[in-house]
mmCIF file of N, CA and C in Angstrom:
data_model
loop_
_atom_site.group_PDB
_atom_site.id
_atom_site.type_symbol
_atom_site.label_atom_id
_atom_site.label_comp_id
_atom_site.label_asym_id
_atom_site.label_seq_id
_atom_site.Cartn_x
_atom_site.Cartn_y
_atom_site.Cartn_z
ATOM 1 N N UNK A 26 -5.695 1.943 7.093
ATOM 2 C CA UNK A 26 -6.440 0.911 6.440
ATOM 3 C C UNK A 26 -5.526 0.283 5.377
ATOM 4 N N UNK A 27 -5.531 -1.021 5.306
ATOM 5 C CA UNK A 27 -4.725 -1.722 4.308
ATOM 6 C C UNK A 27 -5.625 -2.131 3.145
ATOM 7 N N UNK A 28 -5.205 -1.799 1.937
ATOM 8 C CA UNK A 28 -5.951 -2.145 0.736
ATOM 9 C C UNK A 28 -5.053 -3.008 -0.147
ATOM 10 N N UNK A 29 -5.532 -4.207 -0.480
ATOM 11 C CA UNK A 29 -4.805 -5.094 -1.383
ATOM 12 C C UNK A 29 -5.557 -5.129 -2.700
ATOM 13 N N UNK A 30 -4.818 -4.878 -3.791
ATOM 14 C CA UNK A 30 -5.424 -4.776 -5.110
ATOM 15 C C UNK A 30 -4.840 -5.852 -6.004
ATOM 16 N N UNK A 31 -5.707 -6.695 -6.518
ATOM 17 C CA UNK A 31 -5.284 -7.681 -7.504
ATOM 18 C C UNK A 31 -5.454 -7.090 -8.888
ATOM 19 N N UNK A 32 -4.421 -7.188 -9.707
ATOM 20 C CA UNK A 32 -4.449 -6.642 -11.063
ATOM 21 C C UNK A 32 -4.371 -7.806 -12.042
ATOM 22 N N UNK A 33 -5.243 -7.796 -13.038
ATOM 23 C CA UNK A 33 -5.254 -8.856 -14.039
ATOM 24 C C UNK A 33 -3.893 -8.982 -14.709
ATOM 25 N N UNK A 34 -3.473 -10.210 -14.947
ATOM 26 C CA UNK A 34 -2.212 -10.528 -15.622
ATOM 27 C C UNK A 34 -0.974 -10.041 -14.875
ATOM 28 N N UNK A 35 -1.097 -9.841 -13.574
ATOM 29 C CA UNK A 35 0.048 -9.471 -12.737
ATOM 30 C C UNK A 35 0.206 -10.550 -11.667
ATOM 31 N N UNK A 36 1.438 -10.974 -11.433
ATOM 32 C CA UNK A 36 1.653 -12.072 -10.504
ATOM 33 C C UNK A 36 1.586 -11.646 -9.036
ATOM 34 N N UNK A 37 1.738 -10.377 -8.762
ATOM 35 C CA UNK A 37 1.701 -9.888 -7.383
ATOM 36 C C UNK A 37 0.580 -8.876 -7.203
ATOM 37 N N UNK A 38 0.064 -8.824 -5.984
ATOM 38 C CA UNK A 38 -0.939 -7.820 -5.681
ATOM 39 C C UNK A 38 -0.267 -6.542 -5.197
ATOM 40 N N UNK A 39 -0.970 -5.436 -5.312
ATOM 41 C CA UNK A 39 -0.496 -4.157 -4.792
ATOM 42 C C UNK A 39 -1.058 -3.987 -3.388
ATOM 43 N N UNK A 40 -0.268 -3.472 -2.477
ATOM 44 C CA UNK A 40 -0.730 -3.194 -1.123
ATOM 45 C C UNK A 40 -0.514 -1.717 -0.833
ATOM 46 N N UNK A 41 -1.586 -1.059 -0.397
ATOM 47 C CA UNK A 41 -1.539 0.365 -0.099
ATOM 48 C C UNK A 41 -2.044 0.579 1.326
ATOM 49 N N UNK A 42 -1.257 1.271 2.148
ATOM 50 C CA UNK A 42 -1.664 1.680 3.502
ATOM 51 C C UNK A 42 -2.205 3.101 3.397
ATOM 52 N N UNK A 43 -3.482 3.278 3.684
ATOM 53 C CA UNK A 43 -4.101 4.585 3.533
ATOM 54 C C UNK A 43 -4.836 4.999 4.804
ATOM 55 N N UNK A 44 -5.063 6.290 4.935
ATOM 56 C CA UNK A 44 -5.803 6.822 6.072
ATOM 57 C C UNK A 44 -7.294 6.935 5.768
ATOM 58 N N UNK A 45 -7.708 6.565 4.560
ATOM 59 C CA UNK A 45 -9.117 6.627 4.164
ATOM 60 C C UNK A 45 -9.933 5.582 4.920
ATOM 61 N N UNK A 46 -11.230 5.839 5.061
ATOM 62 C CA UNK A 46 -12.124 4.883 5.719
ATOM 63 C C UNK A 46 -12.510 3.776 4.738
ATOM 64 N N UNK A 47 -13.024 2.701 5.272
ATOM 65 C CA UNK A 47 -13.484 1.584 4.444
ATOM 66 C C UNK A 47 -14.546 2.050 3.459
ATOM 67 N N UNK A 48 -15.497 2.843 3.936
ATOM 68 C CA UNK A 48 -16.576 3.345 3.073
ATOM 69 C C UNK A 48 -16.044 4.233 1.958
ATOM 70 N N UNK A 49 -15.065 5.077 2.272
ATOM 71 C CA UNK A 49 -14.494 5.970 1.256
ATOM 72 C C UNK A 49 -13.764 5.172 0.179
ATOM 73 N N UNK A 50 -13.036 4.144 0.585
ATOM 74 C CA UNK A 50 -12.317 3.309 -0.391
ATOM 75 C C UNK A 50 -13.309 2.556 -1.273
ATOM 76 N N UNK A 51 -14.333 1.992 -0.640
ATOM 77 C CA UNK A 51 -15.355 1.274 -1.407
ATOM 78 C C UNK A 51 -16.023 2.188 -2.426
ATOM 79 N N UNK A 52 -16.288 3.428 -2.041
ATOM 80 C CA UNK A 52 -16.900 4.396 -2.964
ATOM 81 C C UNK A 52 -15.970 4.695 -4.134
ATOM 82 N N UNK A 53 -14.667 4.881 -3.860
ATOM 83 C CA UNK A 53 -13.699 5.138 -4.934
ATOM 84 C C UNK A 53 -13.644 3.972 -5.919
ATOM 85 N N UNK A 54 -13.643 2.750 -5.396
ATOM 86 C CA UNK A 54 -13.591 1.554 -6.255
ATOM 87 C C UNK A 54 -14.860 1.469 -7.100
ATOM 88 N N UNK A 55 -16.003 1.647 -6.479
ATOM 89 C CA UNK A 55 -17.283 1.567 -7.185
ATOM 90 C C UNK A 55 -17.378 2.621 -8.285
ATOM 91 N N UNK A 56 -16.961 3.839 -7.983
ATOM 92 C CA UNK A 56 -17.001 4.914 -8.982
ATOM 93 C C UNK A 56 -16.043 4.639 -10.139
ATOM 94 N N UNK A 57 -14.854 4.127 -9.822
ATOM 95 C CA UNK A 57 -13.877 3.828 -10.876
ATOM 96 C C UNK A 57 -14.406 2.747 -11.809
ATOM 97 N N UNK A 58 -14.994 1.708 -11.249
ATOM 98 C CA UNK A 58 -15.530 0.624 -12.076
ATOM 99 C C UNK A 58 -16.726 1.115 -12.882
ATOM 100 N N UNK A 59 -17.604 1.880 -12.248
ATOM 101 C CA UNK A 59 -18.797 2.393 -12.923
ATOM 102 C C UNK A 59 -18.489 3.317 -14.077
ATOM 103 N N UNK A 60 -17.449 4.119 -13.936
ATOM 104 C CA UNK A 60 -17.105 5.074 -14.994
ATOM 105 C C UNK A 60 -16.137 4.497 -16.021
ATOM 106 N N UNK A 61 -15.541 3.347 -15.684
ATOM 107 C CA UNK A 61 -14.540 2.776 -16.583
ATOM 108 C C UNK A 61 -13.238 3.554 -16.563
ATOM 109 N N UNK A 62 -13.047 4.340 -15.523
ATOM 110 C CA UNK A 62 -11.856 5.180 -15.405
ATOM 111 C C UNK A 62 -10.720 4.484 -14.686
ATOM 112 N N UNK A 63 -10.121 5.201 -13.748
ATOM 113 C CA UNK A 63 -9.000 4.658 -12.986
ATOM 114 C C UNK A 63 -9.303 4.747 -11.491
ATOM 115 N N UNK A 64 -8.724 3.824 -10.742
ATOM 116 C CA UNK A 64 -8.783 3.859 -9.290
ATOM 117 C C UNK A 64 -7.518 4.541 -8.805
ATOM 118 N N UNK A 65 -7.685 5.609 -8.024
ATOM 119 C CA UNK A 65 -6.552 6.345 -7.482
ATOM 120 C C UNK A 65 -6.638 6.293 -5.961
ATOM 121 N N UNK A 66 -5.605 5.713 -5.334
ATOM 122 C CA UNK A 66 -5.523 5.672 -3.878
ATOM 123 C C UNK A 66 -4.261 6.398 -3.443
ATOM 124 N N UNK A 67 -4.387 7.202 -2.394
ATOM 125 C CA UNK A 67 -3.245 7.920 -1.831
ATOM 126 C C UNK A 67 -2.886 7.277 -0.503
ATOM 127 N N UNK A 68 -1.615 6.892 -0.352
ATOM 128 C CA UNK A 68 -1.201 6.239 0.890
ATOM 129 C C UNK A 68 -0.936 7.277 1.978
ATOM 130 N N UNK A 69 -0.591 6.803 3.165
ATOM 131 C CA UNK A 69 -0.399 7.704 4.296
ATOM 132 C C UNK A 69 0.849 8.577 4.169
ATOM 133 N N UNK A 70 1.697 8.314 3.166
ATOM 134 C CA UNK A 70 2.879 9.155 2.906
ATOM 135 C C UNK A 70 2.622 10.158 1.786
ATOM 136 N N UNK A 71 1.429 10.111 1.199
ATOM 137 C CA UNK A 71 1.079 11.027 0.125
ATOM 138 C C UNK A 71 1.354 10.504 -1.268
ATOM 139 N N UNK A 72 1.839 9.275 -1.378
ATOM 140 C CA UNK A 72 2.108 8.681 -2.691
ATOM 141 C C UNK A 72 0.815 8.128 -3.277
ATOM 142 N N UNK A 73 0.662 8.240 -4.582
ATOM 143 C CA UNK A 73 -0.564 7.785 -5.249
ATOM 144 C C UNK A 73 -0.318 6.516 -6.040
ATOM 145 N N UNK A 74 -1.303 5.641 -5.994
ATOM 146 C CA UNK A 74 -1.310 4.426 -6.807
ATOM 147 C C UNK A 74 -2.497 4.534 -7.752
ATOM 148 N N UNK A 75 -2.238 4.376 -9.050
ATOM 149 C CA UNK A 75 -3.278 4.518 -10.065
ATOM 150 C C UNK A 75 -3.393 3.196 -10.828
ATOM 151 N N UNK A 76 -4.613 2.650 -10.863
ATOM 152 C CA UNK A 76 -4.854 1.380 -11.548
ATOM 153 C C UNK A 76 -6.063 1.552 -12.463
ATOM 154 N N UNK A 77 -5.951 1.170 -13.742
ATOM 155 C CA UNK A 77 -7.124 1.217 -14.626
ATOM 156 C C UNK A 77 -8.220 0.293 -14.093
ATOM 157 N N UNK A 78 -9.442 0.799 -14.000
ATOM 158 C CA UNK A 78 -10.545 0.029 -13.423
ATOM 159 C C UNK A 78 -10.809 -1.266 -14.179
ATOM 160 N N UNK A 79 -10.592 -1.277 -15.486
ATOM 161 C CA UNK A 79 -10.867 -2.498 -16.260
ATOM 162 C C UNK A 79 -9.814 -3.581 -16.044
ATOM 163 N N UNK A 80 -8.740 -3.270 -15.320
ATOM 164 C CA UNK A 80 -7.690 -4.256 -15.010
ATOM 165 C C UNK A 80 -7.788 -4.788 -13.584
ATOM 166 N N UNK A 81 -8.760 -4.294 -12.798
ATOM 167 C CA UNK A 81 -8.916 -4.761 -11.423
ATOM 168 C C UNK A 81 -9.427 -6.196 -11.405
ATOM 169 N N UNK A 82 -8.758 -7.055 -10.646
ATOM 170 C CA UNK A 82 -9.235 -8.414 -10.442
ATOM 171 C C UNK A 82 -10.023 -8.474 -9.131
ATOM 172 N N UNK A 83 -9.503 -7.828 -8.083
ATOM 173 C CA UNK A 83 -10.190 -7.740 -6.791
ATOM 174 C C UNK A 83 -9.589 -6.606 -5.980
ATOM 175 N N UNK A 84 -10.350 -6.162 -4.983
ATOM 176 C CA UNK A 84 -9.873 -5.168 -4.024
ATOM 177 C C UNK A 84 -10.272 -5.669 -2.642
ATOM 178 N N UNK A 85 -9.288 -5.889 -1.785
ATOM 179 C CA UNK A 85 -9.529 -6.347 -0.421
ATOM 180 C C UNK A 85 -9.226 -5.194 0.525
ATOM 181 N N UNK A 86 -10.235 -4.817 1.312
ATOM 182 C CA UNK A 86 -10.093 -3.699 2.240
ATOM 183 C C UNK A 86 -10.118 -4.262 3.660
ATOM 184 N N UNK A 87 -9.072 -3.990 4.423
ATOM 185 C CA UNK A 87 -9.019 -4.521 5.786
ATOM 186 C C UNK A 87 -8.136 -3.687 6.678
ATOM 187 N N UNK A 88 -8.145 -4.031 7.947
ATOM 188 C CA UNK A 88 -7.310 -3.315 8.906
ATOM 189 C C UNK A 88 -5.850 -3.681 8.704
ATOM 190 N N UNK A 89 -4.998 -2.752 8.994
ATOM 191 C CA UNK A 89 -3.563 -2.978 8.920
ATOM 192 C C UNK A 89 -3.124 -3.796 10.114
ATOM 193 N N UNK A 90 -2.231 -4.752 9.883
ATOM 194 C CA UNK A 90 -1.711 -5.561 10.982
ATOM 195 C C UNK A 90 -0.214 -5.356 11.151
ATOM 196 N N UNK A 91 0.365 -4.444 10.419
ATOM 197 C CA UNK A 91 1.802 -4.183 10.516
ATOM 198 C C UNK A 91 2.138 -3.651 11.893
ATOM 199 N N UNK A 92 3.255 -4.108 12.419
ATOM 200 C CA UNK A 92 3.725 -3.619 13.695
ATOM 201 C C UNK A 92 3.231 -4.397 14.900
ATOM 202 N N UNK A 93 2.359 -5.384 14.694
ATOM 203 C CA UNK A 93 1.890 -6.188 15.816
ATOM 204 C C UNK A 93 2.923 -7.271 16.116
ATOM 205 N N UNK A 94 3.178 -7.460 17.386
ATOM 206 C CA UNK A 94 4.154 -8.439 17.824
ATOM 207 C C UNK A 94 3.526 -9.325 18.882
ATOM 208 N N UNK A 95 3.856 -10.610 18.834
ATOM 209 C CA UNK A 95 3.369 -11.517 19.862
ATOM 210 C C UNK A 95 2.411 -12.533 19.311
ATOM 211 N N UNK A 96 1.824 -13.268 20.232
ATOM 212 C CA UNK A 96 0.925 -14.346 19.858
ATOM 213 C C UNK A 96 -0.496 -14.000 20.272
ATOM 214 N N UNK A 97 -1.436 -14.488 19.520
ATOM 215 C CA UNK A 97 -2.853 -14.320 19.864
ATOM 216 C C UNK A 97 -3.278 -15.533 20.661
ATOM 217 N N UNK A 98 -4.053 -15.314 21.664
ATOM 218 C CA UNK A 98 -4.511 -16.455 22.470
ATOM 219 C C UNK A 98 -5.989 -16.679 22.301
#
């Protein structure tokens, strides 16, 4: 699953490839915002990305498209 995170006052978004489900990621984001804590996502290599919930601008959860080759018809 590909997660794109917009951070306030940052010119680039963060992109994390994770094995978590869409529902699990949504729950983590909701809990982080609700508690005022941090959002912690672990990618498929085991690396963690930590973002303060009050700095989140947006979180886009979608399927990964890396590795696809060719044209869509």
